[in-house]
Short mmCIF file of C-alpha atoms and ligand atoms in Angstrom, two decimals:
data_model
loop_
_atom_site.label_atom_id
_atom_site.label_comp_id
_atom_site.label_asym_id
_atom_site.label_seq_id
_atom_site.Cartn_x
_atom_site.Cartn_y
_atom_site.Cartn_z
CA UNK A 1 103.42 70.43 28.15
CA UNK A 2 101.46 72.92 29.54
CA UNK A 3 99.53 70.32 32.29
CA UNK A 4 103.11 69.82 33.71
CA UNK A 5 104.33 73.09 33.40
CA UNK A 6 101.19 74.33 35.67
CA UNK A 7 101.87 71.10 37.88
CA UNK A 8 105.62 72.33 37.90
CA UNK A 9 104.43 76.29 39.15
CA UNK A 10 101.96 74.32 41.64
CA UNK A 11 104.50 72.16 43.20
CA UNK A 12 107.24 75.20 43.40
CA UNK A 13 104.62 77.56 45.09
CA UNK A 14 103.59 74.34 47.55
CA UNK A 15 107.30 74.42 48.41
CA UNK A 16 107.65 78.05 49.23
CA UNK A 17 104.45 77.71 51.10
CA UNK A 18 105.92 74.99 53.03
CA UNK A 19 109.76 76.76 53.44
CA UNK A 20 110.79 75.09 57.07
CA UNK A 21 111.06 78.74 59.35
CA UNK A 22 114.88 79.68 59.57
CA UNK A 23 116.31 77.48 62.32
CA UNK A 24 117.83 79.36 65.01
CA UNK A 25 121.17 78.51 64.92
CA UNK A 26 123.36 76.47 67.76
CA UNK A 27 125.73 78.24 70.31
CA UNK A 28 128.78 76.04 68.95
CA UNK A 29 128.18 77.86 65.90
CA UNK A 30 129.21 81.15 66.48
CA UNK A 31 132.15 82.25 64.42
CA UNK A 32 135.29 82.78 65.75
CA UNK A 33 137.28 86.13 65.76
CA UNK A 34 136.27 89.47 66.79
CA UNK A 35 132.20 89.10 65.50
CA UNK A 36 132.06 85.71 67.31
CA UNK A 37 133.53 87.28 70.35
CA UNK A 38 131.08 90.21 70.16
CA UNK A 39 128.20 87.86 69.28
CA UNK A 40 129.39 85.50 72.54
CA UNK A 41 129.73 89.02 74.92
CA UNK A 42 126.42 89.44 74.09
CA UNK A 43 125.33 86.07 75.08
CA UNK A 44 127.09 86.20 78.37
CA UNK A 45 125.47 89.78 79.13
CA UNK A 46 122.24 88.35 78.21
CA UNK A 47 122.48 85.29 80.74
CA UNK A 48 124.42 86.28 83.52
CA UNK A 49 123.51 90.10 83.46
CA UNK A 50 124.94 90.87 86.68
CA UNK A 51 128.85 89.22 86.24
CA UNK A 52 128.77 90.26 82.59
CA UNK A 53 127.88 94.01 82.82
CA UNK A 54 127.86 94.65 86.61
CA UNK A 55 127.48 98.55 86.34
CA UNK A 56 124.03 98.17 84.57
CA UNK A 57 122.50 95.22 86.30
CA UNK A 58 119.91 97.03 89.19
CA UNK A 59 118.58 94.06 90.82
CA UNK A 60 118.80 90.46 90.91
CA UNK A 61 117.71 89.30 87.34
CA UNK A 62 119.31 88.62 84.43
CA UNK A 63 117.93 89.02 80.95
CA UNK A 64 117.08 85.46 80.15
CA UNK A 65 115.20 84.92 83.16
CA UNK A 66 111.96 86.65 81.28
CA UNK A 67 113.77 85.78 77.37
CA UNK A 68 113.99 82.14 78.28
CA UNK A 69 116.42 80.25 77.16
CA UNK A 70 119.13 83.26 76.26
CA UNK A 71 116.37 84.73 74.67
CA UNK A 72 115.37 81.47 72.07
CA UNK A 73 112.13 80.53 73.10
CA UNK A 74 109.03 81.29 71.61
CA UNK A 75 106.14 82.97 73.01
CA UNK A 76 108.61 84.19 75.41
CA UNK A 77 109.52 87.72 74.20
CA UNK A 78 112.43 86.08 72.09
CA UNK A 79 115.49 88.13 70.91
CA UNK A 80 115.28 86.14 67.09
CA UNK A 81 112.05 87.44 66.46
CA UNK A 82 112.40 91.16 67.66
CA UNK A 83 115.58 92.10 66.23
CA UNK A 84 114.44 92.54 62.71
CA UNK A 85 111.25 94.58 63.46
CA UNK A 86 113.79 97.37 64.88
CA UNK A 87 113.94 100.59 64.07
CA UNK A 88 110.30 101.34 65.36
CA UNK A 89 108.38 103.79 66.84
CA UNK A 90 107.09 102.93 70.89
CA UNK A 91 104.53 104.58 72.50
CA UNK A 92 106.10 103.87 76.00
CA UNK A 93 109.23 106.80 75.00
CA UNK A 94 107.45 108.11 71.65
CA UNK A 95 110.30 108.48 69.38
CA UNK A 96 111.63 105.65 66.94
CA UNK A 97 113.38 103.24 68.85
CA UNK A 98 116.90 101.67 67.34
CA UNK A 99 117.33 98.18 69.00
CA UNK A 100 119.79 99.22 70.85
CA UNK A 101 117.07 101.78 72.42
CA UNK A 102 114.46 98.72 73.00
CA UNK A 103 117.79 97.49 74.82
CA UNK A 104 118.57 99.95 77.03
CA UNK A 105 114.56 100.49 78.03
CA UNK A 106 115.17 96.77 79.28
CA UNK A 107 117.46 97.98 81.44
CA UNK A 108 116.71 100.64 83.24
CA UNK A 109 112.88 99.12 83.67
CA UNK A 110 113.26 95.38 84.05
CA UNK A 111 116.98 95.35 85.42
CA UNK A 112 115.96 98.57 87.41
CA UNK A 113 119.35 99.77 86.22
CA UNK A 114 121.56 102.34 84.68
CA UNK A 115 121.31 101.90 81.13
CA UNK A 116 124.84 101.59 78.90
CA UNK A 117 124.95 103.88 76.64
CA UNK A 118 123.96 103.78 72.89
CA UNK A 119 126.52 102.75 70.59
CA UNK A 120 129.40 101.56 73.81
CA UNK A 121 130.37 98.14 74.04
CA UNK A 122 127.29 97.01 76.03
CA UNK A 123 124.86 97.64 74.11
CA UNK A 124 126.75 96.57 70.18
CA UNK A 125 127.34 93.37 71.89
CA UNK A 126 123.69 92.67 72.79
CA UNK A 127 122.75 93.54 69.07
CA UNK A 128 125.98 91.40 67.65
CA UNK A 129 124.36 88.35 69.96
CA UNK A 130 120.09 89.16 68.74
CA UNK A 131 121.55 89.91 65.34
CA UNK A 132 123.36 86.39 64.88
CA UNK A 133 119.99 84.69 66.46
CA UNK A 134 117.99 86.49 63.69
CA UNK A 135 120.16 85.23 60.58
CA UNK A 136 117.18 84.02 57.85
CA UNK A 137 114.45 85.46 59.80
CA UNK A 138 112.12 88.04 57.96
CA UNK A 139 113.54 91.66 58.32
CA UNK A 140 110.34 93.86 58.92
CA UNK A 141 108.11 90.73 59.42
CA UNK A 142 106.92 89.98 63.46
CA UNK A 143 107.31 85.98 63.27
CA UNK A 144 104.89 83.94 65.19
CA UNK A 145 106.16 83.45 68.62
CA UNK A 146 107.16 87.21 69.18
CA UNK A 147 106.13 88.66 72.33
CA UNK A 148 103.87 86.87 74.61
CA UNK A 149 100.64 84.98 73.08
CA UNK A 150 97.65 87.40 73.48
CA UNK A 151 95.72 86.21 76.37
CA UNK A 152 91.67 86.46 75.75
CA UNK A 153 90.26 88.95 78.65
CA UNK A 154 89.64 87.34 82.42
CA UNK A 155 86.00 86.04 82.27
CA UNK A 156 85.86 87.38 85.83
CA UNK A 157 87.67 90.71 87.35
CA UNK A 158 91.00 89.30 88.89
CA UNK A 159 91.60 88.90 91.86
CA UNK A 160 94.41 89.63 95.11
CA UNK A 161 92.86 86.49 97.50
CA UNK A 162 92.41 84.17 94.94
CA UNK A 163 95.81 85.35 93.37
CA UNK A 164 97.74 85.00 96.67
CA UNK A 165 96.07 81.39 97.24
CA UNK A 166 97.03 80.18 93.43
CA UNK A 167 101.10 81.66 94.24
CA UNK A 168 101.20 79.60 97.40
CA UNK A 169 100.40 76.89 95.40
CA UNK A 170 101.79 76.80 92.15
CA UNK A 171 105.01 79.71 92.23
CA UNK A 172 106.27 79.83 95.67
CA UNK A 173 108.43 76.64 95.96
CA UNK A 174 110.62 78.39 93.61
CA UNK A 175 110.14 82.45 94.13
CA UNK A 176 109.98 81.71 97.52
CA UNK A 177 106.43 82.67 99.65
CA UNK A 178 107.69 86.83 99.49
CA UNK A 179 108.22 86.77 95.93
CA UNK A 180 112.04 86.85 97.29
CA UNK A 181 113.16 84.10 94.73
CA UNK A 182 115.77 82.03 95.40
CA UNK A 183 119.40 82.15 96.05
CA UNK A 184 122.44 80.09 97.27
CA UNK A 185 124.94 82.20 98.30
CA UNK A 186 125.29 85.31 96.20
CA UNK A 187 123.53 82.87 92.95
CA UNK A 188 120.21 83.52 92.56
CA UNK A 189 118.29 80.27 91.46
CA UNK A 190 114.85 81.60 90.71
CA UNK A 191 114.51 84.99 89.99
CA UNK A 192 112.35 87.33 92.81
CA UNK A 193 108.80 88.92 91.63
CA UNK A 194 108.94 91.39 93.44
CA UNK A 195 110.38 93.64 96.10
CA UNK A 196 113.79 95.72 95.65
CA UNK A 197 115.37 93.18 93.76
CA UNK A 198 112.91 92.86 90.69
CA UNK A 199 111.53 95.11 87.92
CA UNK A 200 110.66 98.45 88.69
CA UNK A 201 107.06 99.88 87.90
CA UNK A 202 108.14 100.92 84.72
CA UNK A 203 108.68 97.48 83.02
CA UNK A 204 107.10 95.54 80.95
CA UNK A 205 106.22 92.78 83.14
CA UNK A 206 104.45 95.16 85.96
CA UNK A 207 101.62 95.65 83.43
CA UNK A 208 99.14 93.08 84.53
CA UNK A 209 98.18 91.71 81.19
CA UNK A 210 101.61 91.23 80.01
CA UNK A 211 102.52 89.51 83.22
CA UNK A 212 99.75 87.58 82.56
CA UNK A 213 100.32 86.46 79.22
CA UNK A 214 104.10 85.42 80.16
CA UNK A 215 102.78 83.51 83.28
CA UNK A 216 100.10 81.68 81.09
CA UNK A 217 102.56 80.41 78.22
CA UNK A 218 105.49 80.19 80.48
CA UNK A 219 105.03 79.14 83.73
CA UNK A 220 105.33 76.91 86.25
CA UNK A 221 108.47 76.65 84.95
CA UNK A 222 108.96 73.57 82.54
CA UNK A 223 104.64 73.71 82.66
CA UNK A 224 103.47 76.55 80.50
CA UNK A 225 99.61 76.46 79.43
CA UNK A 226 98.86 74.38 82.57
CA UNK A 227 96.74 77.39 84.51
CA UNK A 228 93.56 78.75 83.02
CA UNK A 229 93.46 82.12 82.02
CA UNK A 230 91.39 83.21 84.97
CA UNK A 231 94.55 81.81 87.36
CA UNK A 232 96.97 83.32 85.10
CA UNK A 233 95.12 87.19 85.40
CA UNK A 234 94.63 86.57 88.75
CA UNK A 235 97.87 85.10 90.17
CA UNK A 236 99.30 88.19 87.78
CA UNK A 237 97.26 90.67 89.57
CA UNK A 238 98.38 89.61 92.98
CA UNK A 239 102.50 89.54 91.67
CA UNK A 240 101.64 93.48 89.99
CA UNK A 241 100.23 94.11 93.17
CA UNK A 242 103.26 94.36 95.23
CA UNK A 243 105.68 96.40 96.65
CA UNK A 244 108.66 96.93 94.21
CA UNK A 245 111.45 99.61 92.78
CA UNK A 246 110.04 102.90 91.73
CA UNK A 247 109.31 103.70 88.70
CA UNK A 248 112.45 105.66 87.20
CA UNK A 249 109.98 108.46 85.70
CA UNK A 250 108.69 109.58 89.07
CA UNK A 251 109.39 113.19 89.54
CA UNK A 252 107.71 113.23 93.25
CA UNK A 253 104.37 113.46 91.98
CA UNK A 254 102.27 110.18 92.41
CA UNK A 255 99.02 110.71 90.54
CA UNK A 256 100.66 112.89 88.01
CA UNK A 257 103.35 109.37 87.14
CA UNK A 258 100.19 107.22 86.80
CA UNK A 259 98.15 109.55 84.33
CA UNK A 260 101.37 110.18 82.29
CA UNK A 261 102.68 106.63 82.20
CA UNK A 262 100.12 103.83 84.33
CA UNK A 263 96.72 104.97 82.66
CA UNK A 264 95.66 101.56 82.26
CA UNK A 265 92.92 99.72 83.29
CA UNK A 266 94.55 97.15 84.69
CA UNK A 267 97.99 99.06 86.36
CA UNK A 268 97.74 98.92 89.82
CA UNK A 269 100.40 101.51 90.47
CA UNK A 270 99.05 104.26 92.74
CA UNK A 271 96.12 102.30 93.75
CA UNK A 272 95.89 101.35 97.63
CA UNK A 273 96.19 97.23 97.94
CA UNK A 274 95.82 95.78 101.62
CA UNK A 275 97.37 99.56 103.10
CA UNK A 276 99.40 100.47 100.93
CA UNK A 277 99.83 102.81 98.83
CA UNK A 278 101.86 101.24 95.80
CA UNK A 279 104.59 103.59 93.93
CA UNK A 280 104.49 106.24 97.28
CA UNK A 281 107.45 106.76 98.39
CA UNK A 282 107.20 105.63 102.13
CA UNK A 283 107.06 101.72 101.09
CA UNK A 284 109.10 101.36 97.38
CA UNK A 285 112.21 100.75 97.56
CA UNK A 286 114.85 103.08 95.54
CA UNK A 287 115.62 103.41 91.80
CA UNK A 288 118.93 102.95 90.75
CA UNK A 289 119.36 106.22 89.76
CA UNK A 290 120.73 106.74 85.84
CA UNK A 291 124.05 108.18 86.00
CA UNK A 292 123.38 110.47 82.84
CA UNK A 293 123.89 108.50 80.01
CA UNK A 294 121.76 109.41 77.06
CA UNK A 295 118.28 107.87 77.32
C1 HEC B 301 110.14 75.03 88.97
C2 HEC B 301 110.23 76.36 89.90
C3 HEC B 301 109.31 77.23 88.79
C4 HEC B 301 108.43 77.60 89.39
C5 HEC B 301 107.22 76.53 89.88
C6 HEC B 301 107.83 78.36 88.51
N1 HEC B 301 108.95 79.44 88.33
FE1 HEC B 301 108.81 81.35 87.81
N2 HEC B 301 110.85 81.08 87.12
C7 HEC B 301 111.40 80.08 87.42
C8 HEC B 301 112.56 80.02 86.59
C9 HEC B 301 113.89 79.21 87.04
C10 HEC B 301 112.55 81.70 86.25
C11 HEC B 301 113.97 82.02 85.63
C12 HEC B 301 114.17 81.46 84.08
C13 HEC B 301 115.22 81.46 82.91
O1 HEC B 301 116.16 82.45 83.89
O2 HEC B 301 115.86 80.90 82.47
C14 HEC B 301 111.44 82.20 86.03
C15 HEC B 301 110.86 83.47 85.78
C16 HEC B 301 109.77 83.71 86.46
C17 HEC B 301 109.49 85.27 85.94
C18 HEC B 301 110.07 86.04 84.75
C19 HEC B 301 111.35 86.83 86.25
C20 HEC B 301 111.06 87.25 87.17
O3 HEC B 301 111.38 87.33 88.06
O4 HEC B 301 110.06 88.16 86.95
C21 HEC B 301 107.96 85.20 86.16
C22 HEC B 301 106.77 86.24 86.18
C23 HEC B 301 107.52 84.22 87.23
N3 HEC B 301 108.61 82.88 86.78
C24 HEC B 301 106.33 84.07 87.38
C25 HEC B 301 106.01 82.37 87.93
C26 HEC B 301 104.86 82.59 88.42
C27 HEC B 301 103.23 83.45 88.18
C28 HEC B 301 104.29 81.00 88.58
C29 HEC B 301 103.79 80.57 89.29
C30 HEC B 301 102.00 79.78 88.40
C31 HEC B 301 106.22 80.20 88.71
N4 HEC B 301 106.83 81.24 88.26
C32 HEC B 301 106.39 78.94 88.82
C33 HEC B 301 111.13 79.09 88.06
C34 HEC B 301 109.75 78.65 88.73
C1 HEC B 302 111.36 91.05 84.10
C2 HEC B 302 111.50 90.50 83.30
C3 HEC B 302 112.48 91.07 81.74
C4 HEC B 302 113.64 91.26 81.82
C5 HEC B 302 114.50 91.06 83.18
C6 HEC B 302 114.30 91.66 80.52
N1 HEC B 302 113.22 92.01 79.53
FE1 HEC B 302 113.33 92.44 77.76
N2 HEC B 302 111.22 92.16 77.50
C7 HEC B 302 110.12 92.21 78.76
C8 HEC B 302 108.43 92.32 78.10
C9 HEC B 302 107.86 92.06 78.98
C10 HEC B 302 109.26 92.85 77.16
C11 HEC B 302 108.15 93.23 76.25
C12 HEC B 302 107.24 91.86 75.15
C13 HEC B 302 106.33 92.62 74.85
O1 HEC B 302 105.82 93.53 74.97
O2 HEC B 302 105.76 91.50 73.15
C14 HEC B 302 110.81 92.79 76.61
C15 HEC B 302 111.16 93.06 75.51
C16 HEC B 302 112.62 93.07 75.14
C17 HEC B 302 112.88 93.40 73.52
C18 HEC B 302 111.66 93.69 72.37
C19 HEC B 302 111.51 92.27 72.07
C20 HEC B 302 110.30 92.42 70.66
O3 HEC B 302 109.79 91.75 69.91
O4 HEC B 302 110.02 93.54 70.33
C21 HEC B 302 114.22 92.88 73.59
C22 HEC B 302 114.74 93.74 72.47
C23 HEC B 302 114.52 93.20 74.91
N3 HEC B 302 113.25 92.98 75.87
C24 HEC B 302 115.72 92.62 75.53
C25 HEC B 302 115.99 92.40 76.96
C26 HEC B 302 117.74 92.74 77.29
C27 HEC B 302 118.88 92.94 76.38
C28 HEC B 302 117.66 92.63 78.77
C29 HEC B 302 118.23 92.33 79.76
C30 HEC B 302 119.22 93.92 79.87
C31 HEC B 302 115.68 92.21 79.40
N4 HEC B 302 115.83 92.54 78.43
C32 HEC B 302 115.70 92.17 79.99
C33 HEC B 302 110.57 91.82 80.01
C34 HEC B 302 111.97 91.50 80.57
#
């Protein structure tokens, strides 16, 4: 009897340990009614930002260009893994961030845009979509697959010329020789990686280590983990050593902006690359000035 009981307990423990991870719900199961409408609206903003929230798209990117498969892909900063981990403190803005505030930051930096207001329709819709994707996830726990997989330090220092050659070989066919992406009329087929229509200097992707981690896990599209660690660093170093829109926190002093916001070993902001001072207003496309919303 005792043995049976302990066997039953052991089985229960085993079952619990092997409980399948929550299934990320299928789009077809978005409910009808007002809540479902908000979720669908969030999905539209996420996958077609310029069309669905034109005042808050400052470049040719959409959220899902980096958060792949509409925020579902593990290792590409999926929404379902993020949602239950806010509010949380962020070094970047030195305060507790609600989920909405976290999303505002991707609008400001990754989308180079004026952020939608907190509590407004756009951020409520994005939150509704993220919350719906996160149903069944545990609150306050970072699940496997959150963010980007950690990448090892580069075996040797990243190299611009090597990165350029690798970019030509593995990336330019989709993202263009000049990183400008590929358009069909107004439709962006492949997103730009640098230049006026890409993410700005304040974006996470402008940090070489983050870009290297994203690229290694997810690019070339459909062929993630095919590059070596060194190759991913070399390419990230090359891409983040290009001209892109200004960091919106720039207030006129390049060195001060570097000290305050780019004081990291891998940052190429305010450094001279191939004769150009990166981040200098003379060579930097403008940031789309926010419209006075709280951010
Ligand atoms: C087959 C075409 C293809 C190839 C090759 C490819 N990409 Fe991409 N890449 C894409 C597409 C498409 C997206 C957007 C994905 C989406 O929206 O679902 C993307 C997204 C990105 C993003 C995030 C969005 C942005 O514009 O910043 C980065 C960074 C990136 N790719 C880098 C690279 C690098 C580096 C390589 C080479 C190692 C590469 N890609 C190879 C098609 C490609
Ligand atoms: C150019 C690429 C890019 C684009 C475009 C982008 N993001 Fe992000 N996003 C990132 C990066 C990089 C991170 C940080 C990932 C990390 O550090 O783990 C991030 C983080 C996030 C997080 C927090 C994830 C977590 O687990 O804490 C949310 C939520 C988010 N983004 C939402 C959005 C929304 C909504 C949009 C569109 C308005 C958007 N992002 C557009 C690159 C991008």
